[in-house]
Coordinates of C-alpha atoms in Angstrom, one line a residue:
M1 CA 306.2 31.3 -26.3
L2 CA 306.9 29.1 -22.9
K3 CA 309.2 25.6 -23.6
I4 CA 309.3 23.2 -21.7
Y5 CA 312.1 20.2 -20.9
N6 CA 309.7 17.5 -21.3
T7 CA 311.2 14.3 -19.9
L8 CA 309.9 12.2 -22.5
A9 CA 311.2 13.9 -25.2
N10 CA 314.5 14.3 -23.1
K11 CA 314.7 18.4 -24.5
K12 CA 313.0 21.6 -24.1
E13 CA 310.1 21.6 -26.1
S14 CA 307.5 24.1 -27.0
F15 CA 304.7 23.8 -24.8
K16 CA 301.1 23.4 -26.3
P17 CA 298.4 22.7 -24.1
S18 CA 295.8 20.2 -26.1
R19 CA 292.6 22.0 -25.5
D20 CA 294.0 25.5 -25.9
K21 CA 293.8 27.5 -22.9
R22 CA 292.7 24.6 -21.0
I23 CA 295.4 22.4 -18.8
G24 CA 295.1 19.4 -17.3
L25 CA 298.1 19.1 -14.3
F26 CA 298.8 15.8 -12.1
V27 CA 301.4 15.5 -9.5
C28 CA 301.9 12.5 -8.0
G29 CA 301.0 12.9 -4.2
P30 CA 302.8 11.9 -0.9
T31 CA 302.2 8.1 0.9
V32 CA 300.9 9.0 4.3
Y33 CA 302.2 7.4 6.3
D34 CA 304.6 9.7 8.5
F35 CA 305.3 13.8 8.8
P36 CA 306.1 15.3 5.3
H37 CA 309.5 16.3 5.3
I38 CA 311.6 19.5 3.1
G39 CA 312.3 17.5 0.3
H40 CA 308.4 17.0 -0.3
A41 CA 308.6 20.4 0.0
R42 CA 310.4 21.4 -2.8
T43 CA 308.7 19.0 -5.1
Y44 CA 305.2 20.7 -4.1
I45 CA 306.2 24.9 -3.9
V46 CA 307.4 24.3 -7.5
F47 CA 304.6 22.6 -8.6
D48 CA 302.3 25.7 -7.1
A49 CA 304.3 28.3 -8.6
I50 CA 304.0 26.2 -11.9
A51 CA 300.7 26.0 -11.6
K52 CA 299.8 29.8 -10.5
Y53 CA 302.4 30.8 -13.3
L54 CA 300.1 29.5 -16.3
K55 CA 297.8 30.8 -14.7
D56 CA 298.8 34.2 -14.9
S57 CA 299.9 33.2 -18.2
G58 CA 296.3 33.0 -19.2
F59 CA 295.4 29.3 -18.7
N60 CA 292.6 27.1 -17.1
V61 CA 294.6 25.3 -14.7
F62 CA 293.1 22.1 -13.2
Y63 CA 295.5 20.8 -10.8
L64 CA 295.2 17.1 -9.4
Q65 CA 297.2 15.3 -6.9
N66 CA 297.0 11.9 -5.7
I67 CA 297.0 10.7 -1.6
T68 CA 298.1 7.3 -1.6
D69 CA 296.3 6.7 1.5
I70 CA 296.8 2.7 1.6
D71 CA 300.4 1.5 1.0
D72 CA 302.5 -1.5 2.5
K73 CA 304.4 1.7 4.4
I74 CA 301.0 2.5 6.1
I75 CA 300.6 -1.1 7.3
N76 CA 303.5 -1.4 8.3
R77 CA 303.8 1.8 10.5
A78 CA 299.9 1.0 11.7
K79 CA 301.1 -2.3 12.8
E80 CA 304.1 -1.0 14.6
K81 CA 301.9 2.0 16.5
N82 CA 299.2 -0.9 16.9
V83 CA 296.5 0.8 15.0
L84 CA 294.8 1.0 12.9
W85 CA 296.0 1.3 9.0
K86 CA 293.3 3.9 8.7
T87 CA 294.4 6.1 11.7
I88 CA 297.4 6.2 10.2
A89 CA 296.4 7.3 6.8
R90 CA 294.2 10.4 8.1
N91 CA 296.5 11.8 10.5
F92 CA 299.0 12.3 8.2
E93 CA 297.1 13.1 5.8
K94 CA 295.5 15.8 7.9
E95 CA 299.2 16.8 8.9
Y96 CA 300.5 17.2 5.3
L97 CA 297.8 19.4 4.8
K98 CA 298.9 21.3 6.8
D99 CA 302.0 21.6 5.8
M100 CA 300.6 22.7 2.7
K101 CA 298.5 25.3 4.2
D102 CA 301.1 27.0 6.1
L103 CA 303.7 26.6 3.2
G104 CA 301.1 28.5 0.9
V105 CA 300.7 25.8 -1.3
N106 CA 297.1 26.4 -2.4
S107 CA 296.8 26.0 -6.3
V108 CA 295.8 22.9 -5.8
S109 CA 292.1 22.0 -7.9
K110 CA 291.6 18.5 -6.2
Y111 CA 293.1 16.2 -3.9
A112 CA 292.3 12.9 -4.6
R113 CA 292.4 9.7 -2.5
A114 CA 293.1 6.0 -3.4
T115 CA 291.1 4.6 -1.6
K116 CA 288.1 6.6 -2.7
H117 CA 288.2 5.6 -6.4
I118 CA 288.7 1.4 -5.7
K119 CA 285.8 1.0 -8.6
E120 CA 288.3 2.6 -11.3
I121 CA 290.9 1.0 -10.4
I122 CA 289.1 -2.6 -10.7
D123 CA 287.7 -1.2 -14.1
Q124 CA 291.2 -0.4 -15.3
I125 CA 292.9 -3.9 -13.8
R126 CA 290.1 -5.6 -15.8
W127 CA 290.8 -3.9 -19.0
L128 CA 294.3 -5.3 -18.6
I129 CA 293.4 -8.4 -18.3
K130 CA 291.5 -9.0 -21.3
P131 CA 294.0 -8.2 -24.0
K132 CA 296.2 -9.8 -21.4
Y133 CA 298.5 -6.9 -20.2
A134 CA 297.7 -8.7 -16.8
Y135 CA 298.2 -11.8 -15.4
K136 CA 297.3 -13.3 -12.7
S137 CA 299.9 -14.8 -9.8
S138 CA 299.4 -16.5 -6.0
D139 CA 299.6 -13.1 -4.4
G140 CA 298.3 -10.8 -7.0
I141 CA 298.0 -9.2 -10.5
Y142 CA 300.5 -8.5 -11.9
F143 CA 301.0 -5.9 -15.0
D144 CA 303.2 -8.1 -17.8
I145 CA 305.8 -5.1 -18.8
S146 CA 307.0 -7.8 -21.8
K147 CA 303.7 -7.1 -23.5
F148 CA 304.7 -3.5 -23.6
K149 CA 307.6 -2.3 -26.5
K150 CA 307.3 1.3 -25.1
Y151 CA 308.6 0.6 -21.2
G152 CA 311.6 2.4 -20.5
A153 CA 311.1 5.3 -22.8
L154 CA 311.1 7.6 -20.4
S155 CA 313.8 6.6 -18.0
G156 CA 315.8 5.8 -20.7
R157 CA 316.2 1.6 -19.3
T158 CA 315.2 -1.5 -21.5
V159 CA 312.7 -4.0 -20.4
L160 CA 315.7 -6.0 -19.6
Q161 CA 317.7 -3.4 -17.2
A162 CA 314.2 -3.4 -16.2
E163 CA 314.6 -6.5 -14.8
D164 CA 317.4 -5.5 -12.0
A165 CA 314.8 -3.0 -10.4
V166 CA 311.5 -4.0 -8.8
S167 CA 308.5 -1.2 -7.0
R168 CA 306.3 -1.2 -3.9
I169 CA 304.6 -4.6 -3.6
D170 CA 306.2 -6.4 -6.4
E171 CA 308.8 -8.5 -4.5
A172 CA 306.6 -11.0 -5.4
T173 CA 308.7 -14.8 -6.7
K174 CA 305.7 -16.3 -8.8
K175 CA 305.7 -13.3 -12.0
R176 CA 307.0 -13.9 -15.5
N177 CA 309.3 -11.2 -15.2
K178 CA 311.4 -10.4 -12.3
G179 CA 310.3 -6.4 -13.1
D180 CA 306.6 -6.5 -13.6
F181 CA 304.9 -4.6 -11.0
C182 CA 301.8 -5.7 -8.9
L183 CA 297.9 -4.4 -9.5
W184 CA 296.1 -5.7 -7.1
K185 CA 297.8 -7.6 -4.3
F186 CA 295.8 -10.2 -2.3
W187 CA 294.9 -10.3 0.9
S188 CA 296.8 -11.9 3.3
K189 CA 293.9 -12.9 5.6
D190 CA 295.9 -10.4 8.3
K191 CA 292.9 -8.7 10.4
S192 CA 294.5 -6.2 10.3
E193 CA 295.4 -4.9 6.6
P194 CA 292.4 -3.5 4.9
K195 CA 290.6 -5.3 2.3
W196 CA 288.0 -4.8 -0.8
K197 CA 286.2 -7.2 -2.6
S198 CA 287.3 -7.2 -6.6
P199 CA 286.6 -9.8 -9.6
W200 CA 290.0 -12.1 -8.7
G201 CA 289.4 -11.9 -4.6
L202 CA 289.7 -10.0 -1.7
G203 CA 292.8 -7.1 -1.6
R204 CA 294.2 -3.4 -2.2
P205 CA 295.5 -1.7 -5.4
G206 CA 298.5 -1.5 -6.1
W207 CA 301.2 1.6 -5.7
H208 CA 300.8 3.3 -9.6
I209 CA 297.7 1.8 -10.6
E210 CA 295.5 4.4 -8.4
D211 CA 297.8 7.3 -10.8
T212 CA 296.3 6.0 -14.0
A213 CA 292.8 5.6 -12.6
I214 CA 292.6 9.0 -10.8
A215 CA 294.0 11.0 -13.5
Q216 CA 291.4 9.1 -16.1
K217 CA 288.2 9.7 -14.0
Y218 CA 289.4 13.2 -14.4
F219 CA 291.4 14.1 -17.7
G220 CA 290.7 11.2 -19.7
F221 CA 292.9 8.9 -21.1
Q222 CA 295.6 12.0 -22.5
Y223 CA 296.3 15.3 -20.9
D224 CA 298.7 17.8 -20.9
M225 CA 301.3 17.6 -17.9
H226 CA 302.3 15.4 -15.8
G227 CA 305.1 16.6 -12.4
G228 CA 307.1 15.0 -9.5
G229 CA 310.2 14.2 -8.0
M230 CA 312.9 13.0 -10.1
D231 CA 313.0 9.6 -8.3
L232 CA 309.7 8.7 -9.4
I233 CA 310.9 8.2 -13.0
F234 CA 311.3 4.9 -12.8
P235 CA 309.3 2.3 -11.9
H236 CA 306.2 4.7 -10.9
H237 CA 305.9 6.9 -13.9
E238 CA 307.1 4.1 -16.1
A239 CA 304.4 1.9 -15.1
E240 CA 301.4 4.9 -15.6
I241 CA 302.5 5.2 -18.6
A242 CA 302.4 1.4 -19.2
Q243 CA 299.5 1.1 -17.8
M244 CA 297.3 4.2 -19.4
E245 CA 298.6 3.3 -23.2
S246 CA 298.2 0.0 -23.4
L247 CA 294.2 0.8 -21.7
S248 CA 293.6 3.2 -24.0
G249 CA 296.3 2.7 -27.4
K250 CA 297.2 5.8 -27.2
S251 CA 300.2 8.2 -26.9
P252 CA 301.2 10.0 -24.8
M253 CA 299.5 9.8 -21.9
A254 CA 301.1 13.3 -20.9
K255 CA 302.5 15.4 -23.2
Y256 CA 304.7 17.2 -21.1
W257 CA 306.2 15.0 -18.1
L258 CA 308.6 17.5 -15.7
H259 CA 310.6 16.1 -12.7
T260 CA 312.2 18.4 -9.7
G261 CA 315.5 17.4 -8.6
F262 CA 316.8 16.1 -5.4
L263 CA 317.3 17.5 -2.2
S264 CA 320.1 16.6 0.0
V265 CA 321.2 18.2 3.2
G266 CA 325.1 18.9 4.1
G267 CA 325.8 17.2 0.8
Q268 CA 323.8 13.8 2.2
K269 CA 320.3 12.5 1.2
M270 CA 318.2 12.9 3.9
S271 CA 318.0 10.3 6.8
K272 CA 317.0 10.1 10.1
S273 CA 319.8 7.7 10.8
L274 CA 322.2 10.5 9.9
G275 CA 320.2 13.2 11.7
N276 CA 319.7 14.7 9.1
F277 CA 315.9 14.0 8.3
I278 CA 314.1 17.6 8.4
T279 CA 310.3 17.3 8.3
I280 CA 308.3 21.0 7.2
R281 CA 306.6 21.2 10.4
D282 CA 309.8 21.0 11.9
F283 CA 310.9 23.8 10.1
L284 CA 308.2 26.0 10.4
K285 CA 308.9 26.3 13.9
S286 CA 311.5 28.4 13.4
N287 CA 311.0 29.9 10.1
P288 CA 308.5 31.7 8.0
A289 CA 307.5 29.4 5.0
R290 CA 308.4 32.4 2.9
I291 CA 312.0 31.4 3.9
L292 CA 311.5 27.7 2.3
R293 CA 309.4 29.0 -1.0
Y294 CA 312.6 31.1 -1.7
I295 CA 315.6 28.7 -1.0
V296 CA 313.1 26.2 -2.9
L297 CA 312.8 29.1 -5.9
K298 CA 316.0 30.1 -5.7
S299 CA 317.4 26.9 -7.5
H300 CA 316.1 25.6 -10.9
Y301 CA 313.7 23.0 -10.4
R302 CA 315.8 20.4 -12.7
S303 CA 318.8 20.9 -10.5
P304 CA 319.9 19.0 -7.6
L305 CA 319.2 21.7 -4.6
N306 CA 322.1 21.2 -1.4
Y307 CA 320.3 22.4 2.0
E308 CA 323.9 23.9 4.3
K309 CA 323.6 25.8 6.9
D310 CA 323.8 28.9 6.2
T311 CA 320.9 28.0 3.4
I312 CA 318.5 29.9 6.0
F313 CA 321.3 32.4 6.3
N314 CA 321.9 33.1 2.8
A315 CA 317.9 33.3 1.9
R316 CA 316.9 35.7 4.9
N317 CA 319.6 38.3 3.8
D318 CA 317.8 38.1 0.6
L319 CA 314.7 38.9 1.6
E320 CA 315.7 41.6 4.3
R321 CA 317.1 43.3 1.2
I322 CA 313.6 43.0 -0.9
A323 CA 311.9 44.1 2.5
E324 CA 314.1 47.0 2.9
F325 CA 313.4 48.2 -0.9
I326 CA 309.9 47.7 -0.6
E327 CA 309.4 49.5 2.7
K328 CA 312.1 52.5 0.7
I329 CA 309.7 52.9 -2.0
Q330 CA 306.5 53.2 0.6
N331 CA 307.8 55.5 1.9
V332 CA 309.9 57.7 -0.6
K333 CA 308.6 61.1 -1.7
S334 CA 307.4 60.7 -4.9
R335 CA 308.1 63.1 -7.8
S336 CA 305.8 65.2 -10.2
Q337 CA 305.3 63.6 -13.6
N338 CA 307.6 66.0 -15.5
D339 CA 310.4 64.7 -13.7
K340 CA 313.3 64.6 -16.0
E341 CA 314.7 61.2 -13.9
K342 CA 312.1 58.5 -14.9
F343 CA 312.0 54.8 -14.2
K344 CA 310.7 52.4 -17.1
I345 CA 310.1 49.2 -15.9
D346 CA 308.9 47.7 -18.8
K347 CA 312.8 46.3 -19.7
F348 CA 312.1 43.7 -16.2
K349 CA 308.9 43.3 -16.7
K350 CA 310.3 41.6 -20.7
D351 CA 313.3 40.3 -19.0
F352 CA 310.9 38.4 -15.7
W353 CA 308.2 36.9 -18.5
T354 CA 311.0 36.1 -21.0
V355 CA 313.3 33.6 -19.0
M356 CA 310.2 32.5 -17.0
N357 CA 308.8 31.6 -20.1
D358 CA 312.1 28.9 -20.7
D359 CA 311.6 26.2 -18.5
F360 CA 310.1 28.1 -15.4
N361 CA 313.3 29.5 -15.1
T362 CA 312.6 31.3 -11.0
P363 CA 316.6 32.2 -10.1
K364 CA 317.3 33.8 -13.0
A365 CA 313.5 35.4 -12.4
I366 CA 314.7 36.4 -8.5
S367 CA 318.0 37.7 -10.3
V368 CA 315.5 40.2 -12.4
I369 CA 313.9 41.3 -9.0
F370 CA 317.1 42.4 -7.3
E371 CA 318.6 43.8 -11.0
M372 CA 315.6 46.3 -10.6
I373 CA 316.4 46.9 -6.9
R374 CA 319.8 47.4 -7.7
E375 CA 318.8 50.1 -10.3
I376 CA 316.2 51.3 -9.1
N377 CA 317.7 52.3 -5.0
P378 CA 320.2 55.4 -6.5
L379 CA 316.9 57.0 -8.2
L380 CA 315.3 56.7 -4.3
D381 CA 318.7 57.7 -2.5
R382 CA 318.9 60.9 -5.1
G383 CA 314.7 62.4 -3.7
G384 CA 312.4 60.4 -5.3
I385 CA 310.2 58.5 -7.9
E386 CA 308.2 59.2 -10.4
K387 CA 304.3 58.5 -9.0
E388 CA 303.2 56.9 -11.3
A389 CA 306.4 54.5 -11.3
K390 CA 306.3 53.3 -7.8
K391 CA 303.0 52.3 -8.6
E392 CA 303.6 50.2 -11.3
I393 CA 306.8 49.2 -9.5
L394 CA 304.7 47.8 -6.9
N395 CA 301.9 46.1 -8.9
F396 CA 305.0 44.2 -10.2
L397 CA 306.1 43.4 -7.2
K398 CA 303.0 42.2 -5.8
T399 CA 302.0 39.8 -9.6
I400 CA 305.2 38.4 -9.0
D401 CA 304.5 37.5 -5.7
K402 CA 301.2 36.2 -6.7
I403 CA 303.5 33.1 -8.4
F404 CA 306.2 33.3 -5.6
G405 CA 305.0 34.0 -2.5
F406 CA 307.8 35.3 -0.5
I407 CA 307.9 38.9 -1.6
F408 CA 305.4 40.4 1.0
D409 CA 305.5 39.4 4.6
A410 CA 301.3 38.5 5.4
K411 CA 302.6 37.9 8.5
K412 CA 304.5 41.7 9.1
E413 CA 301.6 43.4 11.7
V414 CA 304.2 44.6 14.9
P415 CA 302.7 42.9 18.2
E416 CA 301.5 45.9 20.2
N417 CA 304.2 45.0 23.0
I418 CA 306.7 46.1 20.6
R419 CA 305.0 49.3 19.6
K420 CA 305.1 50.3 23.7
L421 CA 308.8 49.2 23.4
V422 CA 309.5 51.5 20.6
K423 CA 308.1 54.4 21.8
K424 CA 309.6 53.8 24.7
R425 CA 312.9 54.4 22.5
D426 CA 311.9 57.0 21.3
G427 CA 311.4 59.1 24.0
A428 CA 314.9 58.0 25.1
R429 CA 316.7 59.0 22.1
Q430 CA 315.5 62.4 22.7
K431 CA 315.6 63.1 26.0
K432 CA 319.2 61.7 24.4
D433 CA 319.4 58.7 27.3
W434 CA 321.5 56.9 23.9
A435 CA 322.0 54.4 26.6
L436 CA 318.8 53.6 27.2
A437 CA 318.1 53.8 23.8
D438 CA 320.3 51.3 23.4
K439 CA 319.3 48.9 25.6
I440 CA 315.5 48.9 24.4
R441 CA 317.2 48.4 21.1
K442 CA 318.2 45.1 22.5
E443 CA 315.3 43.9 23.5
I444 CA 313.5 44.5 20.6
E445 CA 315.9 42.9 19.1
A446 CA 315.6 40.1 20.8
L447 CA 311.9 39.6 20.7
G448 CA 312.5 39.0 16.8
F449 CA 312.4 42.6 15.5
K450 CA 314.8 44.8 13.5
I451 CA 314.2 48.7 14.4
K452 CA 315.4 51.6 11.9
D453 CA 316.3 55.4 12.4
T454 CA 315.0 57.4 9.5
Q455 CA 314.0 61.2 8.7
S456 CA 310.6 60.4 8.4
G457 CA 310.4 58.3 12.2
P458 CA 311.5 54.6 13.5
K459 CA 310.6 51.8 11.1
I460 CA 309.6 48.0 12.5
R461 CA 310.2 44.9 10.7
K462 CA 310.2 41.3 11.7
I463 CA 313.6 39.9 11.7

């Protein structure tokens, strides 16, 4: 039985989807005004693994993610660059989608732009105005948080505490309550700013309303799971609940709320001014995507993750151990079915699914992989393993890798120039020209490949 830590309940709960095996999963997507960073990568790798795990567990998952392509940050960046807001939004949306593809984040069923759902947004605002959950101010339409009695249930804040915090696009002075948030921002008559027609005048959506409008279109008023970073609990997710449940009169909007912990770099919040801001594309220039997937999944998704100087080094070492094990088991001689020394994989399979069913505990699941490697390696060193067990182990790792995406290296093909150097080195070794062989080995390593001499010949692997 799968158990999930539900932020709304503040405890682990047994997972029971509302529609048998069908799951609606909504995860807050990016605001596309800059290059995505590794903090974003943490959230999206986590939910990619969760979606894949649910699918592997037999659920039919529809994973919906919004793209915030209209926002003050986008407009301000466009003014800085002296380009159209749409140019900024489309360029960085393209960069985001490229980064997700490069990271192997491919479980999202639908990416939905805010600007493609203006009609749905206007409809929701109209419905909120009628029962007076929303009101018109001098610069826009605002949600009155005093009218929604459960405001603060997700974050544990009271309405009074919310008065001390404001959201994006909600800093107007003529609001009923300081914590009220903007649903529709009136056009300022600045020609560089985008605008759409509405019953209240030209303007554009507030930040929170796009998520509920998009979610309602695809899922209705209630669905199974909503996720995002921990920083979105308040005020963003709190605002979503207020909007949707005020519209429908039904609770909860989402049955399970999942939030990823903060990622820091060197113990500090990522900041360009501190020089510790790492974009996904910069990380991938010098590291394969599987390194970042491993770093993210080695930590529990709700825990803080601190990215240090030695984080990559440790991840590379761990993945090297896995790669060496896979290579060893692929090349080892199979024993006969009647051999007394048989390996039973059932325990490790059971342990893996047990810990993953406990709130997607990926660090414990990874420890199961290494425990299995430690138990199998002595059998391999003693001369082999049962043929059927060998096949079962590799299939188990392949199943895990469909979820985790770091076990097998999809880009392990050895280039022709490296193969020629290996052949040349092998010739030098046969002639016992150890100095030349060692020189060629160093040349191979400088080109990013590791060579290991075995009884069956040299084995090559990308470092």
